[in-house]
GROMACS .gro file of C-alpha atoms in nm:
model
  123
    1UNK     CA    1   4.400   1.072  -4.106
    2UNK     CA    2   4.109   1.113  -4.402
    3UNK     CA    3   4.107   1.510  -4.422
    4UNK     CA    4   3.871   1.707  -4.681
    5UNK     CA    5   3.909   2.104  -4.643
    6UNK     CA    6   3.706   2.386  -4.811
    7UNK     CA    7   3.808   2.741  -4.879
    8UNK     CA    8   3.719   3.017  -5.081
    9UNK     CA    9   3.384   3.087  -5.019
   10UNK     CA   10   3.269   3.435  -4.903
   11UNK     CA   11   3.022   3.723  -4.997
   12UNK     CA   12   2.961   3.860  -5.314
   13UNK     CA   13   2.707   4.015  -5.547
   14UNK     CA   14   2.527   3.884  -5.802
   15UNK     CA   15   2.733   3.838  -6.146
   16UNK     CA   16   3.083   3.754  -5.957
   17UNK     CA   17   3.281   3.492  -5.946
   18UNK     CA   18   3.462   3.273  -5.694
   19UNK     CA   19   3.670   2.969  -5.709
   20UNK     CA   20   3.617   2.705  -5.435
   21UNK     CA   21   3.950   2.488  -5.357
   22UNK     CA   22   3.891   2.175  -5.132
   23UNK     CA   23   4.253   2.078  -5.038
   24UNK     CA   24   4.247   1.687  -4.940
   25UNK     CA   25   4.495   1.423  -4.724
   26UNK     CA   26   4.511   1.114  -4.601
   27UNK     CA   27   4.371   0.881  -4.888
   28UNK     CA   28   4.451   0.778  -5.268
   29UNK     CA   29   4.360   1.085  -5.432
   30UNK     CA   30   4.422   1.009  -5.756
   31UNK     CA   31   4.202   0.687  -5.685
   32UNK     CA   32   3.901   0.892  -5.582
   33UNK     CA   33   3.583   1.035  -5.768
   34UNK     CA   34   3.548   1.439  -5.652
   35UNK     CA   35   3.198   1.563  -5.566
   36UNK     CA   36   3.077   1.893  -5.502
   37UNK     CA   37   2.765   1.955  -5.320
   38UNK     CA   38   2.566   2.210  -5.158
   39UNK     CA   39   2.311   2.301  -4.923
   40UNK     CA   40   2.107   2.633  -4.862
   41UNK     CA   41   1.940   2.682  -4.585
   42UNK     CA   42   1.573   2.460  -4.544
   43UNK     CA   43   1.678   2.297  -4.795
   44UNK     CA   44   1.838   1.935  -4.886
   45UNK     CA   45   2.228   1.873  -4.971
   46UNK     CA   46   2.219   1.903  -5.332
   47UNK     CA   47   2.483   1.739  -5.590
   48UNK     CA   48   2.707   2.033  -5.784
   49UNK     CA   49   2.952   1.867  -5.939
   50UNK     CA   50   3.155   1.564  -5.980
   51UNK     CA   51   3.476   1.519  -6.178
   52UNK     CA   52   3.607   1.095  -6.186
   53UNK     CA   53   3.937   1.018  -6.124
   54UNK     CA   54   3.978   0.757  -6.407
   55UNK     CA   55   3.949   0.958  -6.740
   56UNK     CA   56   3.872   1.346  -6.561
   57UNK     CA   57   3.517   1.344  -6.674
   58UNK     CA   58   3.287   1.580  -6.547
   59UNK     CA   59   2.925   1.610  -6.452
   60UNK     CA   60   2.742   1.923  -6.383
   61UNK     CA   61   2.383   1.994  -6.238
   62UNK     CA   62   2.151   2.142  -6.415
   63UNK     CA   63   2.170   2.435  -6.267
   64UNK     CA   64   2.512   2.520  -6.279
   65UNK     CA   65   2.561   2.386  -6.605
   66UNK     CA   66   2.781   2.642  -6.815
   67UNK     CA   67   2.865   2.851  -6.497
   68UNK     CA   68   3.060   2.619  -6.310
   69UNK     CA   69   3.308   2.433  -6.411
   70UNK     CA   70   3.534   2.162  -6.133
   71UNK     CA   71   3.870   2.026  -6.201
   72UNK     CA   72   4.165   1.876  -5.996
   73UNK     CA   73   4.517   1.855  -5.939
   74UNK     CA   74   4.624   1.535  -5.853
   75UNK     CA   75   4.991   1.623  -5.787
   76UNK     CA   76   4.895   1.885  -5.555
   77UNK     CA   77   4.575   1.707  -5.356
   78UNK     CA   78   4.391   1.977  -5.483
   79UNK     CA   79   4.028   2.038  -5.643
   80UNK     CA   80   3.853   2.332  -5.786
   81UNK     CA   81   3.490   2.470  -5.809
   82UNK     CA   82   3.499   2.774  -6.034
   83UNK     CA   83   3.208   2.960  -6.018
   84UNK     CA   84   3.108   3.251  -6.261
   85UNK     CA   85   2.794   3.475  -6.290
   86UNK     CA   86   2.639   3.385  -5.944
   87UNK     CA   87   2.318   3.417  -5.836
   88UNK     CA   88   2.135   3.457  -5.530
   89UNK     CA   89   2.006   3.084  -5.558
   90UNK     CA   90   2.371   2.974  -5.544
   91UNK     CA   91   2.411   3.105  -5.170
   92UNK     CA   92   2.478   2.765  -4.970
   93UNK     CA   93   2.730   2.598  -4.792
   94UNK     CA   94   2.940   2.416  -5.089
   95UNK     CA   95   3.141   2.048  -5.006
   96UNK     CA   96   3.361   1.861  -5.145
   97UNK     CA   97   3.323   1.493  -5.109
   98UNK     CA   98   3.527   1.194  -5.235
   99UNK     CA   99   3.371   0.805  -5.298
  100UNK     CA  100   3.484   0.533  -5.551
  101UNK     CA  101   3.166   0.490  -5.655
  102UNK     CA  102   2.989   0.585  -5.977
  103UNK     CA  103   2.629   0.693  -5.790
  104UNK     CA  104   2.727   1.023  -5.718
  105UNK     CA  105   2.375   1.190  -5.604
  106UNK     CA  106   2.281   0.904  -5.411
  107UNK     CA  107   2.222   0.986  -5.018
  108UNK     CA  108   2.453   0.712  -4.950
  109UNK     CA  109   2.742   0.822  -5.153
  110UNK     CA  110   3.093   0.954  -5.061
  111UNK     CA  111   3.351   0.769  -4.800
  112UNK     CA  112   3.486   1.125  -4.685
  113UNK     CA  113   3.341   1.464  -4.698
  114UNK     CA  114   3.489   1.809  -4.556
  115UNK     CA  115   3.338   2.086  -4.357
  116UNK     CA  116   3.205   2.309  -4.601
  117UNK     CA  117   3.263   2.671  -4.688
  118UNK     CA  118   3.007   2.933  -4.680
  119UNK     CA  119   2.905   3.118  -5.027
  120UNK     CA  120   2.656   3.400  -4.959
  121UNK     CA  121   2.563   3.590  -5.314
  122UNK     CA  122   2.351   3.905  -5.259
  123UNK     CA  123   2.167   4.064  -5.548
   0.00000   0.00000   0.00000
């Protein structure tokens, strides 16, 4: 059984920091690109983040470039969104996807995705 899980959102103010951890089963982890993606409310899904499992290279949007920064733990299934000096526009619910494909923002990427977790930043 495929299983993608989310934690570590919550509320915060603007300026904090959280660290997102999307614990994963079921599948070749170590085999699998990690993408991070969010979606606010009205508005589309919207690609974060993406670290590859070949070589640990990481891609950032634009707009989180220099505050966030994903990684991953292969031994432990795990992977990480660390997110520092939030800001209002970041409120969304964040998920972490995995594919094997190198098209990460496409609308047709990722074999399995998790539920998401809620990050709410007031100002």
């Amino acid at each position: 059984e495929v299983q993608l899980v989310e934690s570590g959102g919550g509320l915060v103010q603007a300026g904090e920091s959280l660290r997102l951890s999307c614990a994963v089963s079921g599948f070749t982890f170590d085999e699998y690109n990690i993408c991070w993606f969010r979606q606010a409310p009205g508005k589309e899904r919207e690609g974060v983040s993406c670290i590859r499992s070949s070589d640990g290279s990481t891609y950032y949007a634009d707009s989180v470039e220099g505050r966030f920064t994903i990684s991953r733990d292969n031994a432990r299934m795990m992977v990480y969104l660390q997110i520092n000096s939030l800001k209002p526009e970041d409120t969304a619910v964040y998920y972490c996807a995995a594919g094997l494909g190198g098209d990460y923002y496409s609308d047709y990427w990722g074999d399995y995705w998790g539920q998401g977790t809620q990050v709410t930043v007031s100002s």
